[in-house]
mmCIF file of C-alpha atoms and ligand atoms in Angstrom:
data_model
loop_
_atom_site.group_PDB
_atom_site.id
_atom_site.type_symbol
_atom_site.label_atom_id
_atom_site.label_comp_id
_atom_site.label_asym_id
_atom_site.label_seq_id
_atom_site.Cartn_x
_atom_site.Cartn_y
_atom_site.Cartn_z
ATOM 1 C CA MET A 1 43.322 -42.014 -19.698
ATOM 2 C CA ILE A 2 41.828 -43.305 -23.261
ATOM 3 C CA ILE A 3 38.345 -44.240 -22.692
ATOM 4 C CA GLU A 4 37.215 -47.110 -24.295
ATOM 5 C CA SER A 5 32.879 -46.650 -23.529
ATOM 6 C CA GLN A 6 30.132 -44.425 -22.095
ATOM 7 C CA GLN A 7 30.838 -45.495 -18.463
ATOM 8 C CA GLN A 8 34.025 -44.444 -18.648
ATOM 9 C CA VAL A 9 33.836 -40.723 -19.108
ATOM 10 C CA THR A 10 32.707 -40.672 -15.744
ATOM 11 C CA ASP A 11 35.709 -41.927 -14.203
ATOM 12 C CA ALA A 12 38.248 -40.293 -16.022
ATOM 13 C CA VAL A 13 36.799 -36.944 -14.878
ATOM 14 C CA LEU A 14 36.229 -37.789 -11.599
ATOM 15 C CA SER A 15 39.878 -39.050 -11.318
ATOM 16 C CA GLU A 16 41.081 -35.962 -12.859
ATOM 17 C CA LEU A 17 39.287 -34.414 -10.162
ATOM 18 C CA GLN A 18 41.387 -36.296 -7.427
ATOM 19 C CA ARG A 19 44.408 -33.850 -8.075
ATOM 20 C CA ALA A 20 42.247 -30.683 -6.983
ATOM 21 C CA THR A 21 44.126 -29.538 -3.585
ATOM 22 C CA ASN A 22 40.769 -27.828 -1.909
ATOM 23 C CA PRO A 23 39.028 -30.790 -0.553
ATOM 24 C CA ARG A 24 35.583 -29.402 -0.293
ATOM 25 C CA PHE A 25 36.387 -27.955 -4.426
ATOM 26 C CA ARG A 26 36.995 -31.910 -4.890
ATOM 27 C CA GLU A 27 33.830 -32.631 -2.719
ATOM 28 C CA ILE A 28 31.160 -30.512 -4.448
ATOM 29 C CA MET A 29 32.881 -30.902 -8.188
ATOM 30 C CA SER A 30 32.787 -34.888 -8.006
ATOM 31 C CA ALA A 31 29.527 -34.796 -7.110
ATOM 32 C CA ALA A 32 27.911 -32.290 -9.365
ATOM 33 C CA VAL A 33 29.832 -34.236 -12.127
ATOM 34 C CA ARG A 34 27.962 -37.625 -10.736
ATOM 35 C CA HIS A 35 24.636 -36.280 -10.741
ATOM 36 C CA LEU A 36 25.244 -34.606 -13.845
ATOM 37 C CA HIS A 37 26.601 -37.421 -15.969
ATOM 38 C CA ALA A 38 23.548 -39.918 -14.236
ATOM 39 C CA PHE A 39 20.944 -36.887 -15.884
ATOM 40 C CA ALA A 40 21.944 -37.282 -19.145
ATOM 41 C CA ARG A 41 22.282 -41.348 -18.614
ATOM 42 C CA GLU A 42 18.854 -40.977 -17.375
ATOM 43 C CA VAL A 43 16.799 -38.864 -19.817
ATOM 44 C CA LYS A 44 19.225 -40.313 -22.686
ATOM 45 C CA LEU A 45 20.006 -36.519 -23.497
ATOM 46 C CA THR A 46 19.777 -36.124 -27.196
ATOM 47 C CA GLU A 47 22.882 -34.263 -28.860
ATOM 48 C CA GLU A 48 20.232 -31.815 -30.105
ATOM 49 C CA GLU A 49 18.780 -31.406 -26.768
ATOM 50 C CA PHE A 50 22.239 -30.669 -24.905
ATOM 51 C CA HIS A 51 23.525 -28.095 -27.702
ATOM 52 C CA GLN A 52 19.545 -26.357 -26.858
ATOM 53 C CA ALA A 53 20.838 -26.561 -22.942
ATOM 54 C CA CYS A 54 23.854 -25.056 -23.265
ATOM 55 C CA ALA A 55 22.082 -21.978 -25.809
ATOM 56 C CA TYR A 56 19.421 -21.737 -22.628
ATOM 57 C CA ILE A 57 22.470 -21.422 -20.051
ATOM 58 C CA ALA A 58 24.497 -18.803 -21.987
ATOM 59 C CA ALA A 59 21.247 -16.995 -22.365
ATOM 60 C CA LEU A 60 20.756 -16.848 -18.386
ATOM 61 C CA GLY A 61 24.683 -15.821 -18.980
ATOM 62 C CA LYS A 62 23.024 -12.246 -21.444
ATOM 63 C CA GLN A 63 19.986 -11.701 -19.901
ATOM 64 C CA THR A 64 22.215 -10.430 -16.507
ATOM 65 C CA THR A 65 23.089 -6.710 -16.548
ATOM 66 C CA GLU A 66 23.602 -4.430 -13.246
ATOM 67 C CA THR A 67 20.165 -4.331 -12.170
ATOM 68 C CA HIS A 68 18.575 -7.450 -12.776
ATOM 69 C CA ASN A 69 19.855 -11.522 -12.296
ATOM 70 C CA GLU A 70 18.582 -14.076 -14.235
ATOM 71 C CA VAL A 71 20.487 -17.109 -12.742
ATOM 72 C CA VAL A 72 19.547 -15.698 -9.737
ATOM 73 C CA LEU A 73 15.322 -15.857 -10.972
ATOM 74 C CA MET A 74 16.314 -19.099 -12.003
ATOM 75 C CA ALA A 75 17.679 -20.890 -9.221
ATOM 76 C CA GLY A 76 14.617 -19.495 -7.294
ATOM 77 C CA SER A 77 11.825 -20.521 -10.484
ATOM 78 C CA LEU A 78 13.575 -24.240 -9.783
ATOM 79 C CA GLY A 79 13.087 -24.025 -5.965
ATOM 80 C CA PHE A 80 16.785 -24.118 -5.761
ATOM 81 C CA SER A 81 17.290 -21.225 -3.639
ATOM 82 C CA THR A 82 14.625 -22.292 -1.362
ATOM 83 C CA LEU A 83 16.003 -25.450 -0.671
ATOM 84 C CA VAL A 84 19.099 -23.878 -0.099
ATOM 85 C CA CYS A 85 17.815 -21.931 2.376
ATOM 86 C CA LEU A 86 15.885 -24.462 4.387
ATOM 87 C CA LEU A 87 19.372 -26.704 4.248
ATOM 88 C CA ASN A 88 21.250 -24.009 6.033
ATOM 89 C CA ASN A 89 18.837 -22.286 8.900
ATOM 90 C CA GLY A 90 16.762 -24.018 11.437
ATOM 91 C CA ASN A 91 19.702 -25.803 12.800
ATOM 92 C CA LYS A 92 20.206 -26.888 9.441
ATOM 93 C CA GLY A 93 16.959 -27.531 7.923
ATOM 94 C CA ALA A 94 16.123 -29.776 11.639
ATOM 95 C CA THR A 95 13.511 -27.722 12.615
ATOM 96 C CA GLU A 96 11.414 -24.543 11.619
ATOM 97 C CA THR A 97 12.719 -21.372 10.720
ATOM 98 C CA THR A 98 11.547 -17.668 9.797
ATOM 99 C CA ALA A 99 14.491 -17.078 7.229
ATOM 100 C CA ASN A 100 13.809 -16.730 3.720
ATOM 101 C CA LEU A 101 15.235 -15.380 0.434
ATOM 102 C CA LEU A 102 16.771 -12.233 0.207
ATOM 103 C CA GLY A 103 15.509 -11.192 -3.423
ATOM 104 C CA PRO A 104 16.514 -8.154 -5.855
ATOM 105 C CA PHE A 105 15.533 -5.381 -4.115
ATOM 106 C CA TRP A 106 17.473 -5.117 -0.733
ATOM 107 C CA ARG A 107 19.233 -1.274 -0.617
ATOM 108 C CA LEU A 108 22.241 -0.905 2.037
ATOM 109 C CA ASP A 109 21.546 1.890 4.012
ATOM 110 C CA SER A 110 17.700 2.701 4.571
ATOM 111 C CA PRO A 111 16.538 5.439 6.550
ATOM 112 C CA ARG A 112 16.657 5.005 10.260
ATOM 113 C CA THR A 113 13.190 5.321 11.383
ATOM 114 C CA PRO A 114 12.129 5.665 15.139
ATOM 115 C CA ASN A 115 9.932 2.624 16.367
ATOM 116 C CA GLY A 116 6.599 3.765 15.920
ATOM 117 C CA GLY A 117 7.722 5.517 12.853
ATOM 118 C CA SER A 118 6.358 5.777 8.890
ATOM 119 C CA ILE A 119 8.359 3.881 5.979
ATOM 120 C CA VAL A 120 5.722 5.997 3.709
ATOM 121 C CA ARG A 121 7.989 8.606 2.379
ATOM 122 C CA SER A 122 5.783 10.035 -0.354
ATOM 123 C CA PRO A 123 2.258 9.576 -1.059
ATOM 124 C CA THR A 124 1.390 5.933 -1.507
ATOM 125 C CA PRO A 125 -2.633 4.839 -1.658
ATOM 126 C CA GLY A 126 -3.244 1.613 -0.128
ATOM 127 C CA PRO A 127 -4.646 0.432 3.105
ATOM 128 C CA VAL A 128 -2.598 1.366 6.176
ATOM 129 C CA LEU A 129 -1.194 -1.043 8.157
ATOM 130 C CA PHE A 130 0.763 -1.363 11.390
ATOM 131 C CA VAL A 131 2.805 -4.179 11.931
ATOM 132 C CA ASN A 132 4.213 -4.811 15.297
ATOM 133 C CA ALA A 133 7.403 -7.316 15.117
ATOM 134 C CA TRP A 134 9.750 -8.984 17.757
ATOM 135 C CA VAL A 135 13.216 -10.673 17.827
ATOM 136 C CA LYS A 136 13.985 -13.859 19.693
ATOM 137 C CA ASP A 137 16.551 -16.535 19.964
ATOM 138 C CA GLN A 138 15.765 -19.948 19.682
ATOM 139 C CA GLY A 139 15.092 -19.903 23.306
ATOM 140 C CA GLY A 140 12.782 -17.001 23.177
ATOM 141 C CA LYS A 141 14.913 -14.766 25.176
ATOM 142 C CA PRO A 142 14.413 -11.236 23.300
ATOM 143 C CA VAL A 143 17.207 -9.523 21.114
ATOM 144 C CA ALA A 144 17.374 -6.783 22.135
ATOM 145 C CA ASP A 145 19.485 -3.675 19.635
ATOM 146 C CA ALA A 146 19.202 -5.278 16.633
ATOM 147 C CA GLU A 147 19.336 -3.509 13.840
ATOM 148 C CA VAL A 148 15.771 -4.662 11.462
ATOM 149 C CA ASP A 149 15.677 -3.433 7.543
ATOM 150 C CA VAL A 150 12.655 -3.679 6.106
ATOM 151 C CA TRP A 151 11.558 -3.108 2.586
ATOM 152 C CA GLN A 152 8.396 -3.990 0.628
ATOM 153 C CA SER A 153 6.515 -2.959 -2.361
ATOM 154 C CA SER A 154 3.635 -0.422 -2.874
ATOM 155 C CA PRO A 155 0.626 -1.688 -2.525
ATOM 156 C CA GLU A 156 0.130 -0.940 -6.861
ATOM 157 C CA GLY A 157 3.297 -3.716 -6.890
ATOM 158 C CA TYR A 158 6.082 -1.605 -7.291
ATOM 159 C CA TYR A 159 9.699 -1.472 -4.905
ATOM 160 C CA GLU A 160 10.574 2.173 -4.759
ATOM 161 C CA ASN A 161 13.853 2.088 -6.818
ATOM 162 C CA GLN A 162 11.951 0.380 -9.903
ATOM 163 C CA ASP A 163 9.035 3.509 -9.845
ATOM 164 C CA PRO A 164 9.462 6.782 -10.364
ATOM 165 C CA ILE A 165 6.437 7.656 -8.913
ATOM 166 C CA GLN A 166 7.951 7.140 -5.491
ATOM 167 C CA ALA A 167 10.109 8.937 -3.531
ATOM 168 C CA ASP A 168 13.996 7.533 -2.696
ATOM 169 C CA MET A 169 13.993 5.101 -0.261
ATOM 170 C CA ASN A 170 9.984 4.695 0.264
ATOM 171 C CA LEU A 171 8.452 1.797 1.916
ATOM 172 C CA ARG A 172 11.747 0.913 3.292
ATOM 173 C CA GLY A 173 13.191 1.778 6.911
ATOM 174 C CA LYS A 174 16.124 1.014 9.663
ATOM 175 C CA PHE A 175 14.773 0.218 12.849
ATOM 176 C CA THR A 176 16.620 -0.782 16.605
ATOM 177 C CA THR A 177 14.651 -3.559 18.440
ATOM 178 C CA ASP A 178 13.843 -2.345 22.055
ATOM 179 C CA GLU A 179 14.662 -4.903 25.126
ATOM 180 C CA ASN A 180 11.880 -6.525 24.334
ATOM 181 C CA GLY A 181 12.837 -7.581 21.071
ATOM 182 C CA HIS A 182 10.166 -4.864 19.809
ATOM 183 C CA PHE A 183 10.175 -3.275 16.583
ATOM 184 C CA TRP A 184 6.891 -1.026 15.288
ATOM 185 C CA PHE A 185 5.984 0.843 12.356
ATOM 186 C CA ARG A 186 3.530 2.467 10.043
ATOM 187 C CA THR A 187 3.471 1.415 6.149
ATOM 188 C CA VAL A 188 0.448 0.213 3.587
ATOM 189 C CA LYS A 189 -0.322 -3.198 3.128
ATOM 190 C CA PRO A 190 2.367 -4.558 0.407
ATOM 191 C CA ALA A 191 1.009 -6.362 -3.311
ATOM 192 C CA GLY A 192 2.169 -9.227 -5.347
ATOM 193 C CA TYR A 193 4.094 -8.838 -8.242
ATOM 194 C CA PRO A 194 5.129 -10.562 -11.227
ATOM 195 C CA ILE A 195 8.944 -11.374 -11.779
ATOM 196 C CA PRO A 196 10.185 -10.547 -15.464
ATOM 197 C CA VAL A 197 9.703 -13.211 -18.020
ATOM 198 C CA ASP A 198 11.252 -11.455 -21.056
ATOM 199 C CA GLY A 199 14.439 -14.145 -20.700
ATOM 200 C CA PRO A 200 15.003 -17.714 -20.459
ATOM 201 C CA VAL A 201 12.908 -17.520 -17.013
ATOM 202 C CA GLY A 202 10.042 -16.810 -19.083
ATOM 203 C CA GLU A 203 10.420 -19.767 -21.595
ATOM 204 C CA LEU A 204 10.492 -21.996 -18.420
ATOM 205 C CA MET A 205 7.098 -20.273 -17.030
ATOM 206 C CA ARG A 206 5.281 -20.804 -20.254
ATOM 207 C CA ALA A 207 6.446 -24.554 -20.836
ATOM 208 C CA GLN A 208 4.473 -25.495 -17.499
ATOM 209 C CA GLY A 209 1.459 -22.634 -17.599
ATOM 210 C CA ARG A 210 2.874 -21.111 -14.676
ATOM 211 C CA ASN A 211 1.842 -17.772 -13.501
ATOM 212 C CA ASN A 212 4.866 -15.559 -12.882
ATOM 213 C CA MET A 213 3.404 -13.831 -9.558
ATOM 214 C CA ARG A 214 5.178 -13.020 -5.808
ATOM 215 C CA PRO A 215 2.410 -12.990 -3.473
ATOM 216 C CA ALA A 216 2.706 -9.750 -1.913
ATOM 217 C CA HIS A 217 5.545 -9.615 1.250
ATOM 218 C CA LEU A 218 7.053 -7.619 3.733
ATOM 219 C CA HIS A 219 11.107 -8.206 3.454
ATOM 220 C CA VAL A 220 13.337 -7.868 7.114
ATOM 221 C CA LEU A 221 17.210 -8.565 7.343
ATOM 222 C CA VAL A 222 17.845 -8.426 11.231
ATOM 223 C CA TYR A 223 21.863 -7.675 11.933
ATOM 224 C CA LYS A 224 22.872 -8.235 15.300
ATOM 225 C CA LYS A 225 26.215 -9.131 16.126
ATOM 226 C CA GLY A 226 26.562 -13.178 17.559
ATOM 227 C CA TYR A 227 23.959 -14.016 15.576
ATOM 228 C CA LYS A 228 23.528 -15.156 11.468
ATOM 229 C CA THR A 229 21.780 -12.566 9.663
ATOM 230 C CA HIS A 230 18.550 -13.651 9.492
ATOM 231 C CA ILE A 231 17.053 -12.757 5.924
ATOM 232 C CA SER A 232 12.864 -13.203 6.231
ATOM 233 C CA GLN A 233 9.795 -12.718 4.248
ATOM 234 C CA VAL A 234 6.385 -12.482 6.210
ATOM 235 C CA TYR A 235 3.379 -13.284 2.877
ATOM 236 C CA VAL A 236 0.269 -11.679 3.058
ATOM 237 C CA ASN A 237 -2.548 -14.714 4.179
ATOM 238 C CA ASP A 238 -5.066 -13.356 1.902
ATOM 239 C CA ASP A 239 -2.665 -13.476 -1.129
ATOM 240 C CA LYS A 240 -4.456 -15.290 -3.759
ATOM 241 C CA ASN A 241 -1.204 -16.549 -4.974
ATOM 242 C CA LEU A 242 0.129 -17.894 -2.040
ATOM 243 C CA GLU A 243 0.174 -21.749 -3.043
ATOM 244 C CA THR A 244 1.773 -20.601 -6.591
ATOM 245 C CA ASP A 245 4.906 -18.484 -5.675
ATOM 246 C CA VAL A 246 6.851 -18.513 -8.627
ATOM 247 C CA GLN A 247 9.772 -18.615 -6.613
ATOM 248 C CA PHE A 248 8.858 -20.948 -3.861
ATOM 249 C CA GLY A 249 9.489 -19.151 -1.237
ATOM 250 C CA VAL A 250 6.482 -19.399 0.707
ATOM 251 C CA THR A 251 6.562 -22.127 3.897
ATOM 252 C CA LYS A 252 4.033 -21.855 6.524
ATOM 253 C CA THR A 253 6.143 -20.368 9.424
ATOM 254 C CA LEU A 254 6.304 -17.509 6.938
ATOM 255 C CA VAL A 255 2.129 -16.682 5.962
ATOM 256 C CA GLY A 256 1.600 -13.631 8.185
ATOM 257 C CA ASN A 257 -1.611 -13.033 10.262
ATOM 258 C CA TYR A 258 -2.395 -9.979 8.431
ATOM 259 C CA MET A 259 -5.651 -8.938 10.095
ATOM 260 C CA ARG A 260 -8.183 -6.576 8.748
ATOM 261 C CA HIS A 261 -10.057 -3.962 10.876
ATOM 262 C CA ASP A 262 -13.330 -2.692 9.811
ATOM 263 C CA SER A 263 -15.055 -0.825 12.755
ATOM 264 C CA GLU A 264 -12.138 -0.337 15.633
ATOM 265 C CA PRO A 265 -10.169 2.291 15.684
ATOM 266 C CA ALA A 266 -6.770 2.357 14.075
ATOM 267 C CA PRO A 267 -3.530 3.383 16.647
ATOM 268 C CA ASP A 268 -3.310 6.520 14.571
ATOM 269 C CA ALA A 269 -6.407 8.566 14.514
ATOM 270 C CA ASP A 270 -6.035 9.864 11.080
ATOM 271 C CA VAL A 271 -6.546 6.825 9.803
ATOM 272 C CA LYS A 272 -9.981 6.112 8.059
ATOM 273 C CA GLY A 273 -11.780 3.139 6.619
ATOM 274 C CA PRO A 274 -10.513 -0.717 7.244
ATOM 275 C CA TRP A 275 -6.794 -1.063 8.481
ATOM 276 C CA TYR A 276 -4.087 -3.995 8.875
ATOM 277 C CA SER A 277 -2.514 -5.362 11.582
ATOM 278 C CA LEU A 278 0.464 -7.693 11.580
ATOM 279 C CA ASP A 279 2.172 -9.362 14.586
ATOM 280 C CA TYR A 280 5.439 -11.573 13.915
ATOM 281 C CA THR A 281 8.055 -12.963 15.774
ATOM 282 C CA PHE A 282 11.347 -13.909 13.908
ATOM 283 C CA ILE A 283 13.560 -16.340 15.601
ATOM 284 C CA ILE A 284 17.267 -15.810 14.798
ATOM 285 C CA GLU A 285 20.019 -18.036 15.171
ATOM 286 C CA PRO A 286 23.962 -17.596 16.788
ATOM 287 C CA GLY A 287 26.570 -16.950 14.093
ATOM 288 C CA GLU A 288 28.063 -14.808 11.952
ATOM 289 C CA ALA A 289 26.082 -11.399 11.396
ATOM 290 C CA LYS A 290 27.794 -10.203 7.679
ATOM 291 C CA LEU A 291 25.712 -8.230 5.562
ATOM 292 C CA PRO A 292 24.878 -9.428 1.891
ATOM 293 C CA ARG A 293 26.093 -8.064 -1.195
ATOM 294 C CA PRO A 294 23.368 -5.189 -2.352
ATOM 295 C CA PRO A 295 21.930 -6.551 -5.188
ATOM 296 C CA ILE A 296 21.380 -3.030 -6.375
ATOM 297 C CA SER A 297 22.519 0.275 -5.585
ATOM 298 C CA GLY A 298 20.128 2.571 -6.458
ATOM 299 C CA LYS A 299 17.222 4.107 -8.286
ATOM 300 C CA ALA A 300 15.936 3.394 -11.686
ATOM 301 C CA ARG A 301 15.296 6.325 -13.829
ATOM 302 C CA GLY A 302 12.388 6.605 -16.410
ATOM 303 C CA GLU A 303 9.226 4.517 -16.998
ATOM 304 C CA ARG A 304 7.485 1.902 -14.336
ATOM 305 C CA PRO A 305 8.564 -1.274 -15.445
ATOM 306 C CA LYS A 306 5.568 -2.974 -17.659
ATOM 307 C CA ILE A 307 6.208 -6.853 -16.252
ATOM 308 C CA GLU A 308 3.773 -9.211 -18.695
ATOM 309 C CA GLN A 309 1.366 -11.137 -16.268
ATOM 310 C CA LEU A 310 1.250 -14.671 -17.590
ATOM 311 C CA GLU A 311 -1.902 -16.742 -16.499
ATOM 312 C CA ARG A 312 -1.646 -20.130 -15.152
ATOM 313 C CA VAL A 313 -3.644 -22.531 -17.746
HETATM 314 FE FE1 FE2 B 401 10.283 -8.439 -2.674
#
């Protein structure tokens, strides 16, 4: 079609999309074009701004490597990842869910660990944490024999794969739920950490005066045949960045009650000083058990990364 006005551009593109044979492709791309064109009209996008936007998107790709995905980081920083998660879990967004984002640090083949065992595999200073968690279905029935991966940052804010000081697979483990859907282990309290701000996501943060911190959390992935693979994070309730998570991952359901114990004896006699406990229940939904593609495949070598911390202004 030969275009006679700015209004007709949208029709021309939509009409070509009608040729697509895949109905879902047609639906998604038609909506994307409608919204994209409407967006340019709404903000009266200038040519210069359009060229800036193209350069920005190209930079997201250039900043993406084998071990870092700037596009996913951007999606999180705009709340899009959490929106997609909440639209697809909790009965398709109708009810509360304990589902959350996968993040970039899950690894395949975490070491199998018996219930009650520790995931601290090399000296890791920090307060001891005892986790008691349950996996249940939406009717409240315990889910036995579910495989549960857990992973977390150290109390210094590093995942083992980023940190040459920690042993391989430190603060990672794979558990199996018992007949009560229960799994439990000993660890150390995780700490929050900054996301990288040396690329386009950093520009976005600085333009808004945002900080780049994720509040402390424990990651969980529950795998059980007949259920949708459940990916979750349980956030530490005393973290000062809970309200300003740079990835918008914190939902009310996912704020865990990490309880500090000052005087009671800990479950293990060797624990001296204050310790923490966390009790939490994950609710999983019927669906397909499918593991995600691991975002990383191994341990980084060399130095601990020095990630800049932006102040919220
Ligand atoms: Fe994380």
